[in-house]
mmCIF file of C-alpha atoms and ligand atoms in Angstrom:
data_model
loop_
_atom_site.group_PDB
_atom_site.id
_atom_site.type_symbol
_atom_site.label_atom_id
_atom_site.label_comp_id
_atom_site.label_asym_id
_atom_site.label_seq_id
_atom_site.Cartn_x
_atom_site.Cartn_y
_atom_site.Cartn_z
ATOM 1 C CA MET A 9 -0.036 -0.033 -0.007
ATOM 2 C CA THR A 10 1.208 3.469 -1.064
ATOM 3 C CA ARG A 11 0.207 6.415 1.327
ATOM 4 C CA SER A 12 1.327 10.177 1.191
ATOM 5 C CA LEU A 13 3.469 11.261 3.871
ATOM 6 C CA ILE A 14 3.195 15.157 4.648
ATOM 7 C CA VAL A 15 6.892 16.005 4.524
ATOM 8 C CA GLY A 16 6.953 19.825 4.706
ATOM 9 C CA CYS A 17 4.709 22.827 4.833
ATOM 10 C CA GLY A 18 4.898 26.466 4.143
ATOM 11 C CA ALA A 19 2.979 29.698 4.138
ATOM 12 C CA TYR A 20 3.119 33.218 2.870
ATOM 13 C CA LEU A 21 1.333 36.195 3.880
ATOM 14 C CA PRO A 22 1.347 39.710 2.142
ATOM 15 C CA SER A 23 3.039 42.280 4.118
ATOM 16 C CA GLN A 24 0.191 44.689 4.403
ATOM 17 C CA VAL A 25 -2.049 44.105 7.501
ATOM 18 C CA LEU A 26 -5.520 45.590 7.538
ATOM 19 C CA THR A 27 -6.963 46.119 11.227
ATOM 20 C CA ASN A 28 -10.742 46.224 12.133
ATOM 21 C CA HIS A 29 -10.215 49.898 13.110
ATOM 22 C CA GLU A 30 -8.870 50.895 9.618
ATOM 23 C CA LEU A 31 -11.983 49.071 8.417
ATOM 24 C CA ALA A 32 -14.313 50.869 10.578
ATOM 25 C CA ALA A 33 -13.108 54.110 8.841
ATOM 26 C CA ARG A 34 -14.209 52.705 5.367
ATOM 27 C CA VAL A 35 -17.614 51.067 6.102
ATOM 28 C CA ASP A 36 -20.177 51.187 9.030
ATOM 29 C CA THR A 37 -18.639 48.716 11.416
ATOM 30 C CA THR A 38 -16.755 48.516 14.575
ATOM 31 C CA ASP A 39 -13.891 46.494 15.957
ATOM 32 C CA GLU A 40 -16.246 45.218 18.829
ATOM 33 C CA TRP A 41 -18.839 43.991 16.312
ATOM 34 C CA ILE A 42 -16.408 42.089 14.086
ATOM 35 C CA VAL A 43 -14.438 40.519 17.122
ATOM 36 C CA GLU A 44 -17.650 39.486 18.868
ATOM 37 C CA ARG A 45 -19.385 37.866 15.729
ATOM 38 C CA THR A 46 -16.224 36.505 14.050
ATOM 39 C CA GLY A 47 -13.060 36.710 16.273
ATOM 40 C CA ILE A 48 -11.105 38.547 13.328
ATOM 41 C CA ARG A 49 -8.911 41.456 14.444
ATOM 42 C CA THR A 50 -6.733 41.759 11.355
ATOM 43 C CA ARG A 51 -6.198 40.339 7.937
ATOM 44 C CA HIS A 52 -3.481 40.601 5.281
ATOM 45 C CA ILE A 53 -4.027 42.273 2.111
ATOM 46 C CA ALA A 54 -2.015 41.497 -1.311
ATOM 47 C CA ALA A 55 -0.143 44.534 -2.752
ATOM 48 C CA ASP A 56 -1.138 45.961 -6.220
ATOM 49 C CA GLY A 57 0.360 43.671 -8.830
ATOM 50 C CA GLU A 58 0.994 40.917 -6.321
ATOM 51 C CA LEU A 59 -0.909 37.881 -7.767
ATOM 52 C CA THR A 60 -2.302 34.649 -6.385
ATOM 53 C CA SER A 61 0.538 32.763 -7.910
ATOM 54 C CA ASP A 62 3.132 35.033 -6.306
ATOM 55 C CA LEU A 63 1.529 34.195 -2.886
ATOM 56 C CA GLY A 64 1.373 30.367 -4.032
ATOM 57 C CA GLU A 65 4.952 30.541 -5.252
ATOM 58 C CA GLN A 66 6.425 31.830 -1.764
ATOM 59 C CA ALA A 67 4.344 29.155 0.132
ATOM 60 C CA ALA A 68 5.500 26.482 -2.183
ATOM 61 C CA ARG A 69 8.949 27.492 -1.865
ATOM 62 C CA ALA A 70 8.751 27.527 1.913
ATOM 63 C CA ALA A 71 7.189 24.044 1.954
ATOM 64 C CA LEU A 72 9.939 22.663 -0.297
ATOM 65 C CA ALA A 73 12.492 24.042 1.854
ATOM 66 C CA SER A 74 11.129 22.580 5.057
ATOM 67 C CA ALA A 75 10.858 19.124 3.343
ATOM 68 C CA GLY A 76 14.326 19.377 1.875
ATOM 69 C CA ILE A 77 13.137 18.623 -1.616
ATOM 70 C CA ASP A 78 14.120 20.238 -4.665
ATOM 71 C CA ALA A 79 11.341 21.647 -7.053
ATOM 72 C CA ARG A 80 12.598 19.519 -9.953
ATOM 73 C CA GLN A 81 11.400 16.479 -7.806
ATOM 74 C CA VAL A 82 7.758 17.553 -7.855
ATOM 75 C CA ASP A 83 5.816 15.669 -10.367
ATOM 76 C CA LEU A 84 2.317 16.971 -9.441
ATOM 77 C CA ILE A 85 1.178 20.550 -8.472
ATOM 78 C CA VAL A 86 -2.499 20.868 -7.217
ATOM 79 C CA LEU A 87 -3.580 24.337 -6.511
ATOM 80 C CA ALA A 88 -6.590 25.382 -4.806
ATOM 81 C CA THR A 89 -8.140 28.622 -5.490
ATOM 82 C CA ALA A 90 -11.296 30.695 -6.163
ATOM 83 C CA THR A 91 -9.176 33.760 -6.986
ATOM 84 C CA PRO A 92 -7.109 32.568 -9.995
ATOM 85 C CA ASP A 93 -4.597 34.974 -11.665
ATOM 86 C CA ARG A 94 -6.432 34.605 -14.819
ATOM 87 C CA THR A 95 -9.721 32.480 -16.017
ATOM 88 C CA PHE A 96 -7.216 30.276 -17.732
ATOM 89 C CA PRO A 97 -4.373 28.914 -17.718
ATOM 90 C CA ALA A 98 -4.491 27.242 -14.119
ATOM 91 C CA THR A 99 -2.603 29.449 -11.591
ATOM 92 C CA ALA A 100 -0.895 26.065 -10.662
ATOM 93 C CA THR A 101 1.073 26.442 -14.136
ATOM 94 C CA ALA A 102 1.761 29.902 -13.162
ATOM 95 C CA VAL A 103 3.417 28.684 -9.870
ATOM 96 C CA GLN A 104 5.293 25.825 -11.862
ATOM 97 C CA ALA A 105 6.720 28.209 -14.098
ATOM 98 C CA LYS A 106 7.795 30.421 -11.225
ATOM 99 C CA LEU A 107 9.408 27.505 -9.500
ATOM 100 C CA GLY A 108 11.457 26.970 -12.771
ATOM 101 C CA THR A 109 10.211 23.349 -13.223
ATOM 102 C CA ARG A 110 8.470 21.670 -16.139
ATOM 103 C CA GLN A 111 7.806 17.890 -15.322
ATOM 104 C CA GLY A 112 4.564 16.420 -14.429
ATOM 105 C CA ALA A 113 1.066 17.620 -14.023
ATOM 106 C CA ALA A 114 -0.166 21.160 -12.646
ATOM 107 C CA PHE A 115 -3.717 22.076 -12.424
ATOM 108 C CA ASP A 116 -6.147 24.118 -10.254
ATOM 109 C CA VAL A 117 -8.962 22.863 -7.936
ATOM 110 C CA GLN A 118 -11.898 25.101 -7.405
ATOM 111 C CA ALA A 119 -13.930 24.180 -4.179
ATOM 112 C CA VAL A 120 -13.584 27.856 -2.580
ATOM 113 C CA CYS A 121 -12.985 27.443 1.034
ATOM 114 C CA SER A 122 -12.808 23.772 0.981
ATOM 115 C CA GLY A 123 -10.359 23.914 -1.745
ATOM 116 C CA PHE A 124 -7.257 22.659 0.192
ATOM 117 C CA ILE A 125 -9.040 19.739 1.475
ATOM 118 C CA TYR A 126 -10.126 18.740 -2.034
ATOM 119 C CA ALA A 127 -6.608 19.466 -3.449
ATOM 120 C CA LEU A 128 -5.136 17.287 -0.523
ATOM 121 C CA ALA A 129 -7.639 14.458 -1.472
ATOM 122 C CA VAL A 130 -6.743 14.698 -5.171
ATOM 123 C CA ALA A 131 -3.109 14.644 -4.635
ATOM 124 C CA ASP A 132 -3.411 11.950 -1.986
ATOM 125 C CA ASN A 133 -5.419 9.614 -4.631
ATOM 126 C CA PHE A 134 -2.876 10.527 -7.172
ATOM 127 C CA ILE A 135 -0.092 9.059 -4.877
ATOM 128 C CA LYS A 136 -2.091 6.177 -3.937
ATOM 129 C CA ALA A 137 -2.782 5.321 -7.560
ATOM 130 C CA GLY A 138 0.836 5.389 -8.378
ATOM 131 C CA GLN A 139 0.566 8.561 -10.684
ATOM 132 C CA SER A 140 2.726 10.734 -8.482
ATOM 133 C CA ARG A 141 5.581 10.408 -6.122
ATOM 134 C CA THR A 142 6.089 13.778 -4.908
ATOM 135 C CA ALA A 143 3.128 16.451 -4.793
ATOM 136 C CA LEU A 144 2.733 20.112 -3.998
ATOM 137 C CA VAL A 145 -0.770 20.936 -2.716
ATOM 138 C CA ILE A 146 -1.160 24.616 -2.313
ATOM 139 C CA GLY A 147 -4.127 26.860 -1.192
ATOM 140 C CA ALA A 148 -3.598 30.512 -2.401
ATOM 141 C CA GLU A 149 -6.123 33.360 -2.500
ATOM 142 C CA THR A 150 -6.477 37.115 -3.189
ATOM 143 C CA PHE A 151 -10.107 37.431 -1.824
ATOM 144 C CA SER A 152 -9.492 41.217 -1.249
ATOM 145 C CA ARG A 153 -9.819 41.345 -5.184
ATOM 146 C CA ILE A 154 -13.491 39.986 -5.279
ATOM 147 C CA LEU A 155 -14.831 41.714 -2.180
ATOM 148 C CA ASP A 156 -17.324 44.489 -2.274
ATOM 149 C CA TRP A 157 -15.560 47.050 0.035
ATOM 150 C CA GLN A 158 -19.056 48.666 0.528
ATOM 151 C CA ASP A 159 -20.652 45.471 1.995
ATOM 152 C CA ARG A 160 -20.011 45.363 5.724
ATOM 153 C CA GLY A 161 -21.465 42.021 5.936
ATOM 154 C CA THR A 162 -18.704 40.486 3.711
ATOM 155 C CA CYS A 163 -15.636 42.692 3.521
ATOM 156 C CA VAL A 164 -14.708 42.390 7.109
ATOM 157 C CA LEU A 165 -14.377 38.488 7.060
ATOM 158 C CA PHE A 166 -11.716 37.806 4.348
ATOM 159 C CA GLY A 167 -7.916 38.235 3.677
ATOM 160 C CA ASP A 168 -5.298 37.204 1.322
ATOM 161 C CA GLY A 169 -2.410 34.389 1.793
ATOM 162 C CA ALA A 170 -1.231 31.015 0.782
ATOM 163 C CA GLY A 171 -0.143 27.858 2.354
ATOM 164 C CA ALA A 172 1.345 24.525 0.799
ATOM 165 C CA VAL A 173 2.290 21.089 1.975
ATOM 166 C CA VAL A 174 4.470 18.605 0.197
ATOM 167 C CA LEU A 175 3.385 15.137 -0.037
ATOM 168 C CA ARG A 176 5.898 12.073 -0.662
ATOM 169 C CA ALA A 177 4.856 8.637 -1.576
ATOM 170 C CA GLU A 178 5.767 6.150 0.988
ATOM 171 C CA ASN A 179 5.782 2.553 -0.268
ATOM 172 C CA GLY A 180 4.907 -0.485 1.874
ATOM 173 C CA ALA A 181 4.121 1.142 4.986
ATOM 174 C CA CYS A 182 2.463 -1.553 7.238
ATOM 175 C CA GLU A 183 -1.095 -1.263 7.885
ATOM 176 C CA ALA A 184 -2.082 -1.198 11.351
ATOM 177 C CA ALA A 185 -5.243 -2.966 12.418
ATOM 178 C CA ALA A 186 -8.253 -0.670 12.115
ATOM 179 C CA THR A 187 -8.734 -0.887 15.990
ATOM 180 C CA ALA A 188 -4.883 -0.154 16.698
ATOM 181 C CA PRO A 189 -4.328 2.800 19.163
ATOM 182 C CA SER A 190 -3.851 6.058 17.419
ATOM 183 C CA ASN A 191 -0.197 5.941 18.100
ATOM 184 C CA ALA A 192 0.186 2.717 16.276
ATOM 185 C CA ARG A 193 -1.187 3.931 13.090
ATOM 186 C CA PRO A 194 1.233 4.476 10.301
ATOM 187 C CA ARG A 195 2.315 8.215 9.320
ATOM 188 C CA GLY A 196 0.528 9.931 6.417
ATOM 189 C CA ILE A 197 -2.824 10.825 5.356
ATOM 190 C CA LEU A 198 -5.079 8.277 6.684
ATOM 191 C CA SER A 199 -8.427 9.275 5.001
ATOM 192 C CA THR A 200 -10.135 12.213 3.057
ATOM 193 C CA HIS A 201 -13.814 12.932 3.138
ATOM 194 C CA LEU A 202 -15.399 15.178 0.428
ATOM 195 C CA HIS A 203 -18.850 16.389 0.026
ATOM 196 C CA ALA A 204 -20.954 18.673 -2.047
ATOM 197 C CA ASP A 205 -24.469 19.894 -2.071
ATOM 198 C CA GLY A 206 -24.785 22.066 -5.288
ATOM 199 C CA ARG A 207 -28.648 23.022 -4.366
ATOM 200 C CA GLN A 208 -27.026 25.665 -2.107
ATOM 201 C CA HIS A 209 -24.834 27.238 -4.537
ATOM 202 C CA ASP A 210 -26.457 30.685 -4.298
ATOM 203 C CA MET A 211 -25.910 31.009 -0.666
ATOM 204 C CA LEU A 212 -22.047 31.984 -1.223
ATOM 205 C CA TYR A 213 -21.124 32.895 -4.729
ATOM 206 C CA VAL A 214 -19.352 35.554 -6.958
ATOM 207 C CA ASP A 215 -21.808 37.577 -9.086
ATOM 208 C CA GLY A 216 -19.563 37.439 -12.065
ATOM 209 C CA GLY A 217 -17.732 35.170 -14.389
ATOM 210 C CA PRO A 218 -16.701 34.637 -17.902
ATOM 211 C CA SER A 219 -19.848 32.637 -19.160
ATOM 212 C CA SER A 220 -22.368 34.772 -17.112
ATOM 213 C CA THR A 221 -21.519 38.680 -16.859
ATOM 214 C CA GLN A 222 -17.888 38.741 -18.671
ATOM 215 C CA THR A 223 -16.948 40.523 -15.493
ATOM 216 C CA THR A 224 -15.033 39.242 -12.287
ATOM 217 C CA GLY A 225 -17.899 40.224 -9.960
ATOM 218 C CA HIS A 226 -18.103 40.207 -6.261
ATOM 219 C CA LEU A 227 -18.638 37.935 -3.318
ATOM 220 C CA ARG A 228 -22.070 37.610 -2.267
ATOM 221 C CA MET A 229 -23.258 35.692 1.002
ATOM 222 C CA LYS A 230 -26.282 34.866 3.020
ATOM 223 C CA GLY A 231 -24.308 34.791 6.233
ATOM 224 C CA GLN A 232 -26.805 33.265 8.546
ATOM 225 C CA GLU A 233 -27.665 30.537 6.047
ATOM 226 C CA VAL A 234 -23.873 29.742 5.529
ATOM 227 C CA PHE A 235 -23.304 29.643 9.559
ATOM 228 C CA ARG A 236 -26.130 27.174 9.846
ATOM 229 C CA HIS A 237 -25.028 24.943 7.190
ATOM 230 C CA ALA A 238 -21.401 25.178 8.267
ATOM 231 C CA VAL A 239 -21.904 23.789 11.871
ATOM 232 C CA ILE A 240 -24.175 20.875 10.646
ATOM 233 C CA ASN A 241 -21.934 19.898 7.754
ATOM 234 C CA LEU A 242 -18.638 20.254 9.506
ATOM 235 C CA ALA A 243 -19.868 18.536 12.560
ATOM 236 C CA GLN A 244 -20.971 15.583 10.283
ATOM 237 C CA VAL A 245 -17.800 15.239 8.212
ATOM 238 C CA VAL A 246 -15.383 15.263 11.370
ATOM 239 C CA GLU A 247 -17.540 12.459 12.861
ATOM 240 C CA GLU A 248 -17.290 10.638 9.610
ATOM 241 C CA ALA A 249 -13.539 11.058 9.409
ATOM 242 C CA LEU A 250 -13.143 9.728 12.967
ATOM 243 C CA ALA A 251 -15.728 6.882 12.437
ATOM 244 C CA ALA A 252 -13.913 5.825 9.218
ATOM 245 C CA ASN A 253 -10.632 5.390 11.316
ATOM 246 C CA HIS A 254 -12.203 4.029 14.312
ATOM 247 C CA LEU A 255 -10.996 6.783 16.268
ATOM 248 C CA GLY A 256 -12.613 9.116 18.923
ATOM 249 C CA ALA A 257 -12.159 12.909 19.397
ATOM 250 C CA ALA A 258 -9.814 11.887 22.401
ATOM 251 C CA ASP A 259 -7.230 10.368 19.704
ATOM 252 C CA ILE A 260 -6.967 13.918 18.100
ATOM 253 C CA ASP A 261 -3.778 15.788 18.956
ATOM 254 C CA TRP A 262 -4.692 18.966 16.720
ATOM 255 C CA LEU A 263 -7.926 20.081 15.102
ATOM 256 C CA VAL A 264 -6.845 22.369 12.158
ATOM 257 C CA PRO A 265 -10.120 23.784 10.888
ATOM 258 C CA HIS A 266 -10.942 26.239 8.223
ATOM 259 C CA GLN A 267 -10.607 29.718 9.847
ATOM 260 C CA ALA A 268 -13.996 31.243 8.893
ATOM 261 C CA ASN A 269 -15.442 32.267 12.129
ATOM 262 C CA ARG A 270 -14.350 31.742 15.677
ATOM 263 C CA ARG A 271 -17.963 30.832 16.731
ATOM 264 C CA ILE A 272 -18.104 28.037 14.157
ATOM 265 C CA ILE A 273 -14.719 26.688 15.153
ATOM 266 C CA ASP A 274 -15.896 26.825 19.057
ATOM 267 C CA TYR A 275 -19.049 24.961 17.957
ATOM 268 C CA ILE A 276 -17.099 22.092 16.458
ATOM 269 C CA ALA A 277 -14.735 21.860 19.228
ATOM 270 C CA ARG A 278 -17.522 21.773 21.740
ATOM 271 C CA LYS A 279 -19.295 19.065 19.538
ATOM 272 C CA LEU A 280 -16.290 17.026 19.651
ATOM 273 C CA ALA A 281 -15.713 17.784 23.228
ATOM 274 C CA LEU A 282 -12.089 18.780 22.266
ATOM 275 C CA PRO A 283 -10.500 21.431 24.595
ATOM 276 C CA ILE A 284 -9.934 24.617 22.641
ATOM 277 C CA GLU A 285 -6.205 24.270 23.622
ATOM 278 C CA LYS A 286 -6.171 21.312 20.859
ATOM 279 C CA VAL A 287 -7.548 23.643 18.159
ATOM 280 C CA VAL A 288 -5.086 25.532 16.034
ATOM 281 C CA LEU A 289 -6.549 29.143 15.740
ATOM 282 C CA THR A 290 -5.508 31.872 13.366
ATOM 283 C CA VAL A 291 -8.674 33.472 12.441
ATOM 284 C CA GLU A 292 -7.846 36.374 14.740
ATOM 285 C CA GLN A 293 -4.728 37.374 12.708
ATOM 286 C CA HIS A 294 -5.573 36.110 9.167
ATOM 287 C CA GLY A 295 -9.468 36.234 8.960
ATOM 288 C CA ASN A 296 -10.981 33.978 6.335
ATOM 289 C CA THR A 297 -8.294 33.101 3.703
ATOM 290 C CA SER A 298 -10.483 30.591 2.005
ATOM 291 C CA ALA A 299 -8.559 27.781 0.439
ATOM 292 C CA ALA A 300 -5.194 29.046 2.218
ATOM 293 C CA SER A 301 -6.628 29.092 5.668
ATOM 294 C CA VAL A 302 -6.069 25.324 6.507
ATOM 295 C CA PRO A 303 -2.473 25.094 5.331
ATOM 296 C CA LEU A 304 -1.592 28.588 6.856
ATOM 297 C CA ALA A 305 -2.818 27.361 10.229
ATOM 298 C CA LEU A 306 -0.934 24.035 9.755
ATOM 299 C CA ASP A 307 2.238 25.884 9.007
ATOM 300 C CA VAL A 308 1.857 28.320 12.184
ATOM 301 C CA ALA A 309 1.340 25.103 14.503
ATOM 302 C CA VAL A 310 4.267 23.156 12.827
ATOM 303 C CA ARG A 311 6.541 26.149 13.138
ATOM 304 C CA ASP A 312 5.804 27.019 16.645
ATOM 305 C CA GLY A 313 6.350 23.395 17.621
ATOM 306 C CA ARG A 314 2.858 22.354 18.499
ATOM 307 C CA ILE A 315 2.312 19.955 15.499
ATOM 308 C CA LYS A 316 5.131 17.124 15.896
ATOM 309 C CA GLN A 317 5.860 14.032 13.936
ATOM 310 C CA GLY A 318 3.489 11.289 14.844
ATOM 311 C CA ASP A 319 0.449 13.761 16.044
ATOM 312 C CA MET A 320 -2.975 12.915 14.772
ATOM 313 C CA VAL A 321 -4.273 15.878 12.953
ATOM 314 C CA LEU A 322 -7.754 16.425 11.844
ATOM 315 C CA MET A 323 -8.389 19.100 9.127
ATOM 316 C CA GLU A 324 -11.829 20.346 8.001
ATOM 317 C CA ALA A 325 -13.436 22.863 5.747
ATOM 318 C CA MET A 326 -16.616 24.232 4.228
ATOM 319 C CA GLY A 327 -16.975 26.667 1.373
ATOM 320 C CA GLY A 328 -19.262 27.761 -1.463
ATOM 321 C CA GLY A 329 -21.064 25.283 -3.605
ATOM 322 C CA PHE A 330 -21.567 24.186 -0.875
ATOM 323 C CA THR A 331 -18.599 21.873 -0.478
ATOM 324 C CA TRP A 332 -17.078 20.510 2.557
ATOM 325 C CA GLY A 333 -14.547 17.967 3.691
ATOM 326 C CA ALA A 334 -12.202 16.616 6.119
ATOM 327 C CA ALA A 335 -8.781 14.959 6.164
ATOM 328 C CA LEU A 336 -7.230 12.783 8.838
ATOM 329 C CA ALA A 337 -3.320 12.704 8.793
ATOM 330 C CA ARG A 338 -0.865 11.242 11.178
ATOM 331 C CA TRP A 339 1.967 13.801 10.867
HETATM 332 N N1 COA B 430 -20.553 45.464 11.230
HETATM 333 C C1 COA B 430 -21.803 45.837 11.829
HETATM 334 N N2 COA B 430 -22.788 45.274 11.684
HETATM 335 C C2 COA B 430 -23.049 44.490 10.853
HETATM 336 C C3 COA B 430 -21.881 44.095 10.074
HETATM 337 C C4 COA B 430 -20.633 44.683 10.214
HETATM 338 N N3 COA B 430 -19.524 44.242 9.758
HETATM 339 N N4 COA B 430 -22.271 43.104 9.246
HETATM 340 C C5 COA B 430 -23.613 42.913 9.399
HETATM 341 N N5 COA B 430 -23.970 43.754 10.422
HETATM 342 C C6 COA B 430 -25.420 43.905 10.841
HETATM 343 C C7 COA B 430 -26.439 43.518 9.873
HETATM 344 O O1 COA B 430 -26.572 44.526 8.973
HETATM 345 C C8 COA B 430 -27.595 43.310 10.776
HETATM 346 O O2 COA B 430 -28.049 44.389 11.056
HETATM 347 P P1 COA B 430 -29.682 44.562 11.266
HETATM 348 O O3 COA B 430 -30.093 43.809 12.318
HETATM 349 O O4 COA B 430 -29.881 46.102 11.838
HETATM 350 O O5 COA B 430 -30.284 44.223 10.012
HETATM 351 C C9 COA B 430 -26.979 42.674 12.238
HETATM 352 O O6 COA B 430 -25.493 43.074 11.972
HETATM 353 C C10 COA B 430 -26.929 41.267 12.272
HETATM 354 O O7 COA B 430 -26.735 40.778 10.941
HETATM 355 P P2 COA B 430 -26.654 39.342 10.618
HETATM 356 O O8 COA B 430 -26.195 38.898 9.362
HETATM 357 O O9 COA B 430 -27.925 38.615 11.235
HETATM 358 O O10 COA B 430 -25.333 38.883 11.679
HETATM 359 P P3 COA B 430 -24.675 37.635 12.203
HETATM 360 O O11 COA B 430 -24.712 37.565 13.691
HETATM 361 O O12 COA B 430 -25.428 36.464 11.266
HETATM 362 O O13 COA B 430 -23.243 37.623 11.809
HETATM 363 C C11 COA B 430 -21.838 36.909 10.191
HETATM 364 C C12 COA B 430 -22.910 37.861 10.460
HETATM 365 C C13 COA B 430 -21.486 37.076 8.551
HETATM 366 C C14 COA B 430 -20.690 37.158 10.865
HETATM 367 C C15 COA B 430 -22.297 35.436 10.101
HETATM 368 O O14 COA B 430 -23.517 35.289 9.694
HETATM 369 C C16 COA B 430 -21.362 34.314 9.664
HETATM 370 O O15 COA B 430 -20.386 34.444 10.271
HETATM 371 N N6 COA B 430 -21.658 33.575 8.844
HETATM 372 C C17 COA B 430 -20.880 32.731 8.257
HETATM 373 C C18 COA B 430 -19.845 33.331 7.129
HETATM 374 C C19 COA B 430 -18.756 32.409 6.812
HETATM 375 O O16 COA B 430 -18.455 31.892 7.602
HETATM 376 N N7 COA B 430 -18.519 32.556 5.460
HETATM 377 C C20 COA B 430 -17.564 31.881 4.977
HETATM 378 C C21 COA B 430 -17.731 30.363 4.958
HETATM 379 S S1 COA B 430 -16.560 29.754 4.000
#
């Protein structure tokens, strides 16, 4: 059995930081409202001319460096984004060119805020199928470019950034019994779980696009509906991931959730009876960076020494579509 080891991670945040107080000078909002309803205090904003592929390249370089892997070894780049540089070609190919490589496949995955979990599942399945040995999985976004800066209900929530992981095929890792204790399980991605319900696609969407309006459009959201579905869907998919691996919440060392809203994260932690100390939180500093949020959070917790080799890490996300998913990995 071939499995995917996560052998490195990296992240990149644009240097400009936008605070709630600065936002309050632009739209009718307050720092107190944003903190109380979302937990967000700051977000990063890409500079003029700084592209999603630039953010993705920096995150990819950091991930490759932490893995000690040369870009020329990468035979697959899967980049999750809802804010590509261009309608086509894929932003993944721009990152490939910036990394100076030309081997293997490179393509984008579009599942909005669930994009990183979707991209991780795609790359994991390429590796399991024997079609890739070394994969770069990137989540990169410049949501600041698709926000309606007059709409206080959405413009306060999102930020820009990128995160990446390197997966490497590990052959012949012995299978532990399904009921073995969590610390006896092999390292690597244990399972991924993806869902979509396209009936809800107008709950969170961009009101533009090449085949509809020929404009880029702006993000539109029914916030309360998204919130309601997020808590239900995320609670379901984390339970599904645990059950599929015969594990309980007590076996989880770190929950690395999509960083959309502190109240959604708190709800999932409570539902799992997981102490909040076991949850990696970056929403306060990064806001919602869509497909970048989970790998950004992974990178923070790996670099500050919280996530260590052998730890059981549960990742989850939910986004427009709706799409949602979870991935369980032994680091
Ligand atoms: N500042 C101040 N007031 C605001 C505001 C802001 N930034 N945004 C909305 N409001 C106001 C609304 O206009 C409304 O005022 P009204 O009662 O006078 O009409 C009031 O606050 C309540 O609005 P509501 O939308 O019901 O607030 P809420 O408690 O649902 O919080 C969200 C709004 C967006 C924070 C919340 O719905 C949410 O987080 N939803 C999920 C969003 C999400 O995670 N999206 C990404 C998923 S990947």
